[in-house]
mmCIF file of C-alpha atoms and ligand atoms in Angstrom:
data_model
loop_
_atom_site.group_PDB
_atom_site.id
_atom_site.type_symbol
_atom_site.label_atom_id
_atom_site.label_comp_id
_atom_site.label_asym_id
_atom_site.label_seq_id
_atom_site.Cartn_x
_atom_site.Cartn_y
_atom_site.Cartn_z
ATOM 1 C CA MET A 1 38.648 -7.768 47.263
ATOM 2 C CA THR A 2 35.144 -9.240 46.943
ATOM 3 C CA THR A 3 32.138 -7.353 45.564
ATOM 4 C CA GLN A 4 30.707 -7.119 49.068
ATOM 5 C CA GLU A 5 33.960 -5.731 50.502
ATOM 6 C CA THR A 6 34.085 -3.013 47.830
ATOM 7 C CA ILE A 7 30.454 -2.084 48.460
ATOM 8 C CA GLU A 8 31.162 -1.848 52.210
ATOM 9 C CA ILE A 9 34.021 0.609 51.584
ATOM 10 C CA PHE A 10 31.683 2.734 49.467
ATOM 11 C CA GLU A 11 29.029 2.685 52.175
ATOM 12 C CA LYS A 12 31.551 3.883 54.737
ATOM 13 C CA SER A 13 33.525 6.392 52.682
ATOM 14 C CA VAL A 14 31.768 7.479 49.467
ATOM 15 C CA ILE A 15 28.835 9.913 49.519
ATOM 16 C CA GLY A 16 25.666 8.140 48.501
ATOM 17 C CA ASN A 17 24.494 10.532 45.777
ATOM 18 C CA TYR A 18 24.149 7.805 43.140
ATOM 19 C CA THR A 19 21.788 4.857 42.907
ATOM 20 C CA ARG A 20 24.352 2.137 42.233
ATOM 21 C CA SER A 21 23.798 -1.419 41.060
ATOM 22 C CA PRO A 22 25.513 -3.961 43.331
ATOM 23 C CA VAL A 23 28.113 -4.697 40.669
ATOM 24 C CA VAL A 24 31.836 -3.878 40.743
ATOM 25 C CA LEU A 25 33.194 -3.432 37.236
ATOM 26 C CA VAL A 26 36.825 -4.378 36.794
ATOM 27 C CA LYS A 27 37.600 -4.693 33.079
ATOM 28 C CA GLY A 28 36.293 -3.467 29.725
ATOM 29 C CA GLU A 29 36.998 -4.249 26.087
ATOM 30 C CA GLY A 30 35.007 -2.904 23.144
ATOM 31 C CA SER A 31 31.278 -3.414 23.750
ATOM 32 C CA TYR A 32 31.804 -5.604 26.832
ATOM 33 C CA VAL A 33 32.594 -5.141 30.534
ATOM 34 C CA TRP A 34 33.289 -7.687 33.251
ATOM 35 C CA ASP A 35 32.488 -7.561 36.948
ATOM 36 C CA ALA A 36 34.589 -8.673 39.915
ATOM 37 C CA ASP A 37 32.883 -12.079 39.893
ATOM 38 C CA GLY A 38 33.823 -12.678 36.265
ATOM 39 C CA LYS A 39 30.373 -12.037 34.807
ATOM 40 C CA LYS A 40 30.416 -10.535 31.297
ATOM 41 C CA TYR A 41 27.993 -7.790 30.213
ATOM 42 C CA LEU A 42 27.192 -6.430 26.765
ATOM 43 C CA ASP A 43 27.334 -2.680 27.408
ATOM 44 C CA LEU A 44 24.875 -0.799 25.192
ATOM 45 C CA PHE A 45 24.987 2.275 27.424
ATOM 46 C CA PRO A 46 28.708 2.545 28.152
ATOM 47 C CA GLY A 47 29.715 5.129 30.724
ATOM 48 C CA TRP A 48 26.582 7.246 30.287
ATOM 49 C CA GLY A 49 27.687 8.117 26.752
ATOM 50 C CA VAL A 50 31.346 8.742 27.555
ATOM 51 C CA ASN A 51 32.701 5.499 26.080
ATOM 52 C CA GLY A 52 31.620 6.372 22.549
ATOM 53 C CA LEU A 53 34.362 4.139 21.144
ATOM 54 C CA GLY A 54 33.572 1.350 23.587
ATOM 55 C CA HIS A 55 35.814 0.332 26.464
ATOM 56 C CA CYS A 56 39.591 0.722 26.211
ATOM 57 C CA HIS A 57 39.786 1.379 22.464
ATOM 58 C CA PRO A 58 43.365 0.413 21.475
ATOM 59 C CA LYS A 59 44.088 3.790 19.811
ATOM 60 C CA VAL A 60 42.915 5.650 22.929
ATOM 61 C CA VAL A 61 44.891 3.350 25.237
ATOM 62 C CA ALA A 62 48.059 3.785 23.141
ATOM 63 C CA ALA A 63 47.688 7.580 23.031
ATOM 64 C CA ILE A 64 47.173 7.789 26.800
ATOM 65 C CA GLN A 65 50.140 5.508 27.518
ATOM 66 C CA TYR A 66 52.433 7.479 25.200
ATOM 67 C CA GLN A 67 51.323 10.881 26.467
ATOM 68 C CA ALA A 68 51.372 9.836 30.137
ATOM 69 C CA ALA A 69 55.029 8.897 29.844
ATOM 70 C CA LYS A 70 55.878 12.193 28.092
ATOM 71 C CA LEU A 71 53.898 15.056 29.666
ATOM 72 C CA ILE A 72 50.651 14.699 31.611
ATOM 73 C CA HIS A 73 49.745 18.195 32.684
ATOM 74 C CA ILE A 74 50.964 21.734 32.203
ATOM 75 C CA ALA A 75 49.510 25.073 33.227
ATOM 76 C CA ASN A 76 47.364 26.801 30.635
ATOM 77 C CA ASN A 77 49.755 29.751 30.540
ATOM 78 C CA PHE A 78 51.976 27.602 28.338
ATOM 79 C CA TYR A 79 51.237 26.064 24.954
ATOM 80 C CA SER A 80 50.920 22.333 24.288
ATOM 81 C CA GLN A 81 50.698 20.641 20.919
ATOM 82 C CA PRO A 82 47.849 18.183 21.744
ATOM 83 C CA GLN A 83 45.450 20.956 22.859
ATOM 84 C CA GLY A 84 46.141 23.014 19.724
ATOM 85 C CA GLU A 85 45.701 20.031 17.430
ATOM 86 C CA LEU A 86 42.484 18.937 19.140
ATOM 87 C CA ALA A 87 41.004 22.436 18.831
ATOM 88 C CA GLU A 88 41.915 22.454 15.135
ATOM 89 C CA LEU A 89 40.162 19.113 14.546
ATOM 90 C CA ILE A 90 37.000 20.132 16.422
ATOM 91 C CA SER A 91 36.897 23.409 14.522
ATOM 92 C CA LYS A 92 37.530 21.794 11.114
ATOM 93 C CA ASN A 93 34.779 19.235 11.688
ATOM 94 C CA SER A 94 32.199 21.733 12.975
ATOM 95 C CA PHE A 95 31.728 25.379 12.008
ATOM 96 C CA GLY A 96 35.191 26.932 12.036
ATOM 97 C CA GLY A 97 34.989 28.238 15.595
ATOM 98 C CA LYS A 98 37.591 28.554 18.335
ATOM 99 C CA CYS A 99 37.732 26.272 21.396
ATOM 100 C CA PHE A 100 38.029 26.645 25.143
ATOM 101 C CA PHE A 101 38.689 23.437 27.093
ATOM 102 C CA CYS A 102 37.348 22.354 30.477
ATOM 103 C CA ASN A 103 36.633 18.973 32.094
ATOM 104 C CA SER A 104 32.940 18.094 31.926
ATOM 105 C CA GLY A 105 29.615 18.798 30.296
ATOM 106 C CA ALA A 106 28.353 21.054 33.075
ATOM 107 C CA GLU A 107 31.534 23.115 32.885
ATOM 108 C CA SER A 108 31.157 23.506 29.143
ATOM 109 C CA VAL A 109 27.570 24.707 29.677
ATOM 110 C CA GLU A 110 28.825 27.176 32.311
ATOM 111 C CA ALA A 111 31.428 28.462 29.877
ATOM 112 C CA ALA A 112 28.806 28.845 27.134
ATOM 113 C CA ILE A 113 26.499 30.783 29.477
ATOM 114 C CA LYS A 114 29.326 33.078 30.592
ATOM 115 C CA LEU A 115 30.484 33.639 27.019
ATOM 116 C CA ALA A 116 26.948 34.416 25.781
ATOM 117 C CA ARG A 117 26.564 37.019 28.514
ATOM 118 C CA ILE A 118 29.972 38.660 28.206
ATOM 119 C CA ALA A 119 29.825 38.766 24.401
ATOM 120 C CA SER A 120 26.396 40.452 24.398
ATOM 121 C CA ALA A 121 25.591 44.127 24.815
ATOM 122 C CA PRO A 122 25.523 45.313 28.455
ATOM 123 C CA GLY A 123 22.189 44.475 30.098
ATOM 124 C CA LYS A 124 21.533 41.411 27.921
ATOM 125 C CA PHE A 125 21.665 38.329 30.149
ATOM 126 C CA LYS A 126 18.541 36.187 29.675
ATOM 127 C CA ILE A 127 18.923 32.674 28.276
ATOM 128 C CA ILE A 128 15.958 30.721 26.937
ATOM 129 C CA THR A 129 16.090 26.936 27.433
ATOM 130 C CA MET A 130 13.698 24.067 26.712
ATOM 131 C CA GLU A 131 11.400 22.001 28.896
ATOM 132 C CA ASN A 132 12.798 18.502 29.502
ATOM 133 C CA SER A 133 16.326 19.676 28.758
ATOM 134 C CA PHE A 134 19.370 18.517 30.667
ATOM 135 C CA HIS A 135 22.525 20.624 30.905
ATOM 136 C CA GLY A 136 24.355 19.368 34.001
ATOM 137 C CA ARG A 137 24.599 19.805 37.763
ATOM 138 C CA THR A 138 26.371 23.055 38.596
ATOM 139 C CA LEU A 139 24.039 25.800 39.843
ATOM 140 C CA ALA A 140 23.832 27.601 36.495
ATOM 141 C CA ALA A 141 23.551 24.308 34.599
ATOM 142 C CA ILE A 142 20.664 23.013 36.748
ATOM 143 C CA THR A 143 18.977 26.372 36.308
ATOM 144 C CA ALA A 144 19.381 26.059 32.537
ATOM 145 C CA THR A 145 17.940 22.554 32.897
ATOM 146 C CA ALA A 146 14.186 23.114 32.687
ATOM 147 C CA GLN A 147 13.101 20.269 34.973
ATOM 148 C CA ALA A 148 11.885 21.141 38.484
ATOM 149 C CA LYS A 149 13.189 17.887 40.017
ATOM 150 C CA TYR A 150 16.784 19.066 39.534
ATOM 151 C CA HIS A 151 16.112 22.425 41.238
ATOM 152 C CA LYS A 152 14.394 21.204 44.389
ATOM 153 C CA GLY A 153 16.272 22.154 47.549
ATOM 154 C CA PHE A 154 18.949 24.181 45.765
ATOM 155 C CA GLU A 155 17.076 27.480 45.555
ATOM 156 C CA PRO A 156 17.642 30.355 45.187
ATOM 157 C CA LEU A 157 18.768 29.638 41.657
ATOM 158 C CA PRO A 158 20.701 32.203 39.611
ATOM 159 C CA PRO A 159 18.363 34.567 37.753
ATOM 160 C CA GLY A 160 18.185 35.000 33.993
ATOM 161 C CA PHE A 161 16.695 31.766 32.610
ATOM 162 C CA THR A 162 13.316 31.362 30.902
ATOM 163 C CA TYR A 163 11.827 28.015 29.895
ATOM 164 C CA VAL A 164 9.697 27.208 26.883
ATOM 165 C CA LYS A 165 8.256 24.094 25.309
ATOM 166 C CA PHE A 166 10.665 22.091 23.114
ATOM 167 C CA ASN A 167 9.800 22.048 19.402
ATOM 168 C CA ASP A 168 7.491 25.073 19.780
ATOM 169 C CA LEU A 169 8.841 28.016 17.792
ATOM 170 C CA THR A 170 5.961 30.344 18.682
ATOM 171 C CA ALA A 171 6.695 29.805 22.395
ATOM 172 C CA ALA A 172 10.335 30.813 21.898
ATOM 173 C CA GLN A 173 9.389 33.828 19.776
ATOM 174 C CA ALA A 174 6.998 34.987 22.504
ATOM 175 C CA VAL A 175 9.640 35.209 25.252
ATOM 176 C CA VAL A 176 12.555 36.817 23.370
ATOM 177 C CA ASP A 177 12.933 40.370 24.654
ATOM 178 C CA ASP A 178 15.516 43.159 24.832
ATOM 179 C CA VAL A 179 17.464 41.469 27.646
ATOM 180 C CA THR A 180 17.706 38.062 25.942
ATOM 181 C CA CYS A 181 21.244 37.052 24.950
ATOM 182 C CA ALA A 182 20.846 33.412 23.877
ATOM 183 C CA ILE A 183 18.677 30.396 23.179
ATOM 184 C CA MET A 184 20.210 27.088 24.284
ATOM 185 C CA LEU A 185 19.033 23.575 23.430
ATOM 186 C CA GLU A 186 19.959 19.977 22.718
ATOM 187 C CA VAL A 187 18.863 19.247 19.149
ATOM 188 C CA ILE A 188 18.101 15.719 20.374
ATOM 189 C CA GLN A 189 17.212 15.726 24.065
ATOM 190 C CA GLY A 190 19.022 12.826 25.734
ATOM 191 C CA GLU A 191 18.052 12.662 29.390
ATOM 192 C CA GLY A 192 14.693 14.185 28.406
ATOM 193 C CA GLY A 193 13.882 10.995 26.503
ATOM 194 C CA ILE A 194 15.418 11.028 22.976
ATOM 195 C CA ASN A 195 13.208 13.896 21.790
ATOM 196 C CA ILE A 196 14.244 14.962 18.300
ATOM 197 C CA ALA A 197 13.911 18.584 17.167
ATOM 198 C CA ASP A 198 11.948 19.269 13.972
ATOM 199 C CA LYS A 199 14.048 20.682 11.162
ATOM 200 C CA ASP A 200 11.702 23.640 10.636
ATOM 201 C CA TYR A 201 11.804 24.413 14.334
ATOM 202 C CA LEU A 202 15.601 24.660 14.326
ATOM 203 C CA LEU A 203 15.623 26.717 11.141
ATOM 204 C CA GLY A 204 13.064 28.986 12.821
ATOM 205 C CA LEU A 205 15.199 29.302 15.962
ATOM 206 C CA ARG A 206 18.215 30.190 13.823
ATOM 207 C CA GLU A 207 16.216 32.921 12.054
ATOM 208 C CA LEU A 208 14.868 34.176 15.374
ATOM 209 C CA CYS A 209 18.390 34.431 16.783
ATOM 210 C CA ASP A 210 19.655 36.234 13.681
ATOM 211 C CA SER A 211 16.772 38.692 13.554
ATOM 212 C CA ARG A 212 17.015 39.546 17.277
ATOM 213 C CA GLY A 213 20.823 39.550 17.494
ATOM 214 C CA ILE A 214 21.068 36.691 20.009
ATOM 215 C CA PHE A 215 23.225 33.572 20.139
ATOM 216 C CA LEU A 216 22.138 30.031 19.352
ATOM 217 C CA ILE A 217 23.870 27.620 21.738
ATOM 218 C CA VAL A 218 23.667 23.918 20.911
ATOM 219 C CA ASP A 219 24.506 21.500 23.719
ATOM 220 C CA GLU A 220 26.198 18.531 22.028
ATOM 221 C CA VAL A 221 27.561 17.011 25.244
ATOM 222 C CA GLN A 222 25.551 13.818 24.689
ATOM 223 C CA THR A 223 25.000 13.950 20.924
ATOM 224 C CA GLY A 224 28.544 14.877 19.870
ATOM 225 C CA MET A 225 31.500 12.886 18.505
ATOM 226 C CA GLY A 226 29.639 10.662 16.073
ATOM 227 C CA ARG A 227 26.827 9.447 18.318
ATOM 228 C CA THR A 228 24.164 10.261 15.703
ATOM 229 C CA GLY A 229 26.185 9.356 12.609
ATOM 230 C CA GLU A 230 27.517 12.897 12.139
ATOM 231 C CA TYR A 231 30.314 14.394 14.216
ATOM 232 C CA PHE A 232 27.727 16.738 15.726
ATOM 233 C CA ALA A 233 23.951 16.281 15.660
ATOM 234 C CA TYR A 234 23.178 19.841 14.475
ATOM 235 C CA LYS A 235 24.577 18.774 11.083
ATOM 236 C CA HIS A 236 21.425 16.728 10.412
ATOM 237 C CA PHE A 237 19.296 19.865 10.492
ATOM 238 C CA GLY A 238 20.978 22.355 8.152
ATOM 239 C CA VAL A 239 21.610 24.954 10.881
ATOM 240 C CA GLU A 240 24.830 26.081 12.519
ATOM 241 C CA PRO A 241 25.068 27.220 16.131
ATOM 242 C CA ASP A 242 27.070 30.221 17.346
ATOM 243 C CA ILE A 243 28.333 28.302 20.364
ATOM 244 C CA MET A 244 28.500 24.529 20.896
ATOM 245 C CA THR A 245 29.221 22.572 24.072
ATOM 246 C CA LEU A 246 31.039 19.225 24.124
ATOM 247 C CA ALA A 247 32.201 16.654 26.686
ATOM 248 C CA LYS A 248 31.376 12.949 27.294
ATOM 249 C CA ALA A 249 32.753 11.009 24.266
ATOM 250 C CA LEU A 250 35.254 13.732 23.313
ATOM 251 C CA GLY A 251 38.018 12.227 25.485
ATOM 252 C CA GLY A 252 37.317 8.532 24.900
ATOM 253 C CA GLY A 253 36.906 8.094 28.673
ATOM 254 C CA VAL A 254 39.313 10.762 29.921
ATOM 255 C CA ALA A 255 37.600 13.816 31.441
ATOM 256 C CA ILE A 256 37.473 16.680 28.962
ATOM 257 C CA GLY A 257 34.887 19.263 27.955
ATOM 258 C CA ALA A 258 34.968 22.070 25.433
ATOM 259 C CA ILE A 259 33.071 24.928 23.939
ATOM 260 C CA VAL A 260 33.411 25.998 20.336
ATOM 261 C CA ALA A 261 32.376 29.531 19.428
ATOM 262 C CA ARG A 262 32.385 31.568 16.246
ATOM 263 C CA PRO A 263 35.688 33.543 16.262
ATOM 264 C CA GLU A 264 34.065 36.976 16.656
ATOM 265 C CA ILE A 265 32.231 35.752 19.777
ATOM 266 C CA ALA A 266 35.166 33.694 21.099
ATOM 267 C CA LYS A 267 37.432 36.751 21.187
ATOM 268 C CA ARG A 268 35.379 38.116 24.096
ATOM 269 C CA LEU A 269 36.870 35.510 26.439
ATOM 270 C CA VAL A 270 39.985 37.521 27.240
ATOM 271 C CA PRO A 271 42.640 36.638 29.862
ATOM 272 C CA GLY A 272 41.090 36.788 33.307
ATOM 273 C CA SER A 273 37.480 36.312 32.146
ATOM 274 C CA HIS A 274 37.358 32.510 32.344
ATOM 275 C CA ALA A 275 39.726 29.604 33.004
ATOM 276 C CA SER A 276 40.097 25.948 33.965
ATOM 277 C CA THR A 277 43.225 24.561 35.641
ATOM 278 C CA PHE A 278 42.964 21.094 34.101
ATOM 279 C CA GLY A 279 41.185 22.171 30.893
ATOM 280 C CA GLY A 280 42.603 20.503 27.788
ATOM 281 C CA ASN A 281 45.788 19.227 29.419
ATOM 282 C CA PRO A 282 48.143 17.162 27.246
ATOM 283 C CA LEU A 283 46.843 13.794 28.532
ATOM 284 C CA ALA A 284 43.142 14.565 27.953
ATOM 285 C CA ALA A 285 43.808 16.288 24.631
ATOM 286 C CA ALA A 286 45.958 13.390 23.369
ATOM 287 C CA SER A 287 43.104 11.059 24.202
ATOM 288 C CA GLY A 288 40.687 13.319 22.290
ATOM 289 C CA LEU A 289 43.031 13.279 19.284
ATOM 290 C CA ALA A 290 42.971 9.469 19.354
ATOM 291 C CA VAL A 291 39.155 9.554 19.311
ATOM 292 C CA PHE A 292 39.176 11.655 16.118
ATOM 293 C CA LYS A 293 41.818 9.379 14.572
ATOM 294 C CA ALA A 294 39.750 6.262 15.316
ATOM 295 C CA ILE A 295 36.551 7.814 13.944
ATOM 296 C CA GLU A 296 38.305 8.762 10.691
ATOM 297 C CA GLU A 297 40.430 5.647 10.167
ATOM 298 C CA GLU A 298 37.717 3.149 11.109
ATOM 299 C CA GLY A 299 34.781 4.819 9.318
ATOM 300 C CA LEU A 300 32.837 5.089 12.559
ATOM 301 C CA LEU A 301 30.408 7.816 11.451
ATOM 302 C CA GLU A 302 29.267 5.498 8.685
ATOM 303 C CA ASN A 303 29.068 2.612 11.177
ATOM 304 C CA ALA A 304 26.872 4.701 13.508
ATOM 305 C CA ARG A 305 24.584 5.624 10.602
ATOM 306 C CA ARG A 306 24.313 2.112 9.182
ATOM 307 C CA LEU A 307 23.944 0.211 12.423
ATOM 308 C CA GLY A 308 21.769 2.957 13.883
ATOM 309 C CA GLU A 309 19.273 2.458 11.053
ATOM 310 C CA TYR A 310 19.464 -1.298 11.547
ATOM 311 C CA ALA A 311 18.880 -1.068 15.301
ATOM 312 C CA LEU A 312 16.016 1.394 14.862
ATOM 313 C CA SER A 313 14.237 -0.854 12.379
ATOM 314 C CA ARG A 314 14.677 -3.902 14.633
ATOM 315 C CA LEU A 315 13.411 -1.951 17.649
ATOM 316 C CA LYS A 316 10.365 -0.908 15.605
ATOM 317 C CA GLU A 317 9.675 -4.549 14.725
ATOM 318 C CA ILE A 318 9.880 -5.421 18.409
ATOM 319 C CA ALA A 319 7.566 -2.503 19.286
ATOM 320 C CA ASP A 320 4.893 -3.917 16.968
ATOM 321 C CA ARG A 321 4.722 -7.051 19.125
ATOM 322 C CA TYR A 322 4.069 -5.387 22.516
ATOM 323 C CA GLU A 323 1.151 -3.115 23.275
ATOM 324 C CA PHE A 324 3.052 -1.462 26.163
ATOM 325 C CA ILE A 325 5.649 -0.003 23.769
ATOM 326 C CA LYS A 326 4.376 3.407 22.712
ATOM 327 C CA GLU A 327 7.066 4.564 20.308
ATOM 328 C CA VAL A 328 10.615 3.939 19.165
ATOM 329 C CA ARG A 329 12.756 6.869 18.019
ATOM 330 C CA GLY A 330 16.369 7.770 17.432
ATOM 331 C CA VAL A 331 19.080 9.129 15.193
ATOM 332 C CA GLY A 332 22.213 7.083 14.528
ATOM 333 C CA LEU A 333 23.119 5.152 17.658
ATOM 334 C CA MET A 334 21.091 7.354 20.020
ATOM 335 C CA LEU A 335 17.973 5.281 20.529
ATOM 336 C CA GLY A 336 14.892 5.442 22.719
ATOM 337 C CA MET A 337 11.949 3.103 23.301
ATOM 338 C CA GLU A 338 9.050 4.813 25.032
ATOM 339 C CA LEU A 339 6.884 2.518 27.170
ATOM 340 C CA THR A 340 3.495 2.993 28.756
ATOM 341 C CA ILE A 341 4.847 1.205 31.859
ATOM 342 C CA PRO A 342 7.872 1.923 34.112
ATOM 343 C CA GLY A 343 11.167 0.758 32.572
ATOM 344 C CA GLU A 344 13.424 0.324 35.593
ATOM 345 C CA LYS A 345 12.500 -3.328 36.141
ATOM 346 C CA ILE A 346 13.267 -4.084 32.499
ATOM 347 C CA VAL A 347 16.719 -2.487 32.861
ATOM 348 C CA LYS A 348 17.401 -4.578 35.996
ATOM 349 C CA GLU A 349 16.222 -7.790 34.322
ATOM 350 C CA CYS A 350 18.432 -7.062 31.285
ATOM 351 C CA MET A 351 21.396 -6.555 33.634
ATOM 352 C CA ALA A 352 20.730 -9.901 35.305
ATOM 353 C CA ARG A 353 20.956 -11.458 31.832
ATOM 354 C CA GLY A 354 24.184 -9.620 30.979
ATOM 355 C CA LEU A 355 22.903 -6.584 29.053
ATOM 356 C CA LEU A 356 23.417 -2.975 30.173
ATOM 357 C CA ILE A 357 20.909 -0.360 28.984
ATOM 358 C CA ASN A 358 19.368 2.723 30.616
ATOM 359 C CA CYS A 359 15.959 4.083 31.475
ATOM 360 C CA THR A 360 15.254 7.826 31.537
ATOM 361 C CA GLN A 361 12.133 9.791 32.493
ATOM 362 C CA GLU A 362 10.857 6.555 34.108
ATOM 363 C CA ARG A 363 9.372 5.132 30.916
ATOM 364 C CA ILE A 364 11.931 5.574 28.174
ATOM 365 C CA LEU A 365 14.510 2.863 27.594
ATOM 366 C CA ARG A 366 17.691 4.448 26.249
ATOM 367 C CA LEU A 367 20.331 2.631 24.215
ATOM 368 C CA MET A 368 23.547 4.365 23.220
ATOM 369 C CA PRO A 369 25.844 1.580 21.972
ATOM 370 C CA PRO A 370 29.455 2.491 21.262
ATOM 371 C CA ILE A 371 29.823 3.699 17.667
ATOM 372 C CA THR A 372 32.316 0.855 17.210
ATOM 373 C CA VAL A 373 29.514 -1.676 17.856
ATOM 374 C CA LYS A 374 29.134 -4.709 15.548
ATOM 375 C CA LYS A 375 25.870 -5.978 14.063
ATOM 376 C CA GLU A 376 26.209 -9.297 15.938
ATOM 377 C CA GLU A 377 26.514 -7.398 19.217
ATOM 378 C CA LEU A 378 23.342 -5.427 18.503
ATOM 379 C CA ASP A 379 21.575 -8.684 17.631
ATOM 380 C CA GLU A 380 22.756 -10.224 20.896
ATOM 381 C CA GLY A 381 21.510 -7.220 22.891
ATOM 382 C CA LEU A 382 18.145 -6.989 21.138
ATOM 383 C CA GLU A 383 17.552 -10.698 21.704
ATOM 384 C CA ILE A 384 18.105 -10.288 25.442
ATOM 385 C CA LEU A 385 15.880 -7.195 25.486
ATOM 386 C CA GLU A 386 13.088 -9.041 23.714
ATOM 387 C CA GLU A 387 13.341 -12.009 26.102
ATOM 388 C CA VAL A 388 12.790 -9.580 28.964
ATOM 389 C CA LEU A 389 9.918 -7.790 27.195
ATOM 390 C CA LYS A 390 8.264 -11.163 26.589
ATOM 391 C CA GLU A 391 8.463 -11.900 30.290
ATOM 392 C CA VAL A 392 6.872 -8.523 31.111
ATOM 393 C CA LYS A 393 4.049 -9.266 28.683
ATOM 394 C CA GLY A 394 3.488 -12.701 30.168
HETATM 395 C C1 LIG B 401 23.161 17.395 27.033
HETATM 396 C C2 LIG B 401 23.979 17.355 28.291
HETATM 397 N N1 LIG B 401 24.572 18.474 28.715
HETATM 398 C C3 LIG B 401 25.338 18.496 29.821
HETATM 399 C C4 LIG B 401 25.512 17.362 30.583
HETATM 400 C C5 LIG B 401 26.360 17.394 31.835
HETATM 401 O O1 LIG B 401 27.542 16.707 31.630
HETATM 402 P P1 LIG B 401 28.488 16.300 32.867
HETATM 403 O O2 LIG B 401 27.793 15.244 33.638
HETATM 404 O O3 LIG B 401 29.758 15.834 32.211
HETATM 405 O O4 LIG B 401 28.696 17.534 33.661
HETATM 406 C C6 LIG B 401 24.905 16.161 30.182
HETATM 407 C C7 LIG B 401 25.061 14.926 30.980
HETATM 408 O O5 LIG B 401 24.373 13.955 30.843
HETATM 409 C C8 LIG B 401 24.116 16.162 29.008
HETATM 410 O O6 LIG B 401 23.504 15.048 28.580
#
């Protein structure tokens, strides 16, 4: 089938809720993908953060193949070894909590919201979230997402959410009241533009939650599984959440989401209170186990730290040469370049030259290379990016 034939099928039969590039991807390996016409792309934004280990990591492929031939799915009223083992690994590498599995980031946010409410005293329901946050597309998740553009046309939204400025402790303190049950945030806002929380701010939020008896929920859907050089980004800040959400890179490409909650909170999700038919099935969990195995055996947290620092310093050098680059920021391999001009054309021009990156909030170029990335691949990508920036300048 040609590219045009595939696009025609989409136009006829797939709902047009995405802005798609006219490219049909057919194959992936490591940091590269190929389209139906044989063109090769260096993918420094693979799968919107899902392909944290790059495309078709051999350990993930082997685990999926083995598990698919053995047992793909069972109902969650039976036990399966992969789900138990995955929960144990997440717990051991975070804060000793217990897991519930679902299939996506938005579902994990939903589960966190429901748990925060049910585990709080009757009458406590309000959740405080941050301006420029992003928590997903279900009704509760868009309501938690404090950006009006995601709400438009979907009102009335569920009640019980209050928004405050990110990195402003006084603003959060001012809106906590007797009906508040939780504060939820991304410690590094992804879609919001790679906005990094201050350490003192997070310590202050932790203290605020403790003193007012409310839960701190950290959304690690985008930052989790080694993206920032730690398994979970909260570890950079010396605070621990009460509830954490996960998805994206957790399954190495297979759909899986999770929440982790301190045991005394987790016990409030009793049979009948919450569920997910597919959540944590043997296939998805086996894939998640392979992700942990690869991270450990291949030293990928260290790779994300080392190459993240390298990429950040090179991006800063580039920024010095162009007056339309306002700032470069990032932690590990979660990188943003804020421009004073729109970035979409730059992304398109990079794609034409075989480099995939992203632009968020119209002016912030976002790079999230796989944590398996090699230095030579980063060099290749940054060279293409600079060629394009030069053209923009000219
Ligand atoms: C921080 C964060 N939370 C939640 C979500 C929603 O995840 P999903 O698209 O898997 O529902 C995203 C997606 O980008 C995200 O970045």
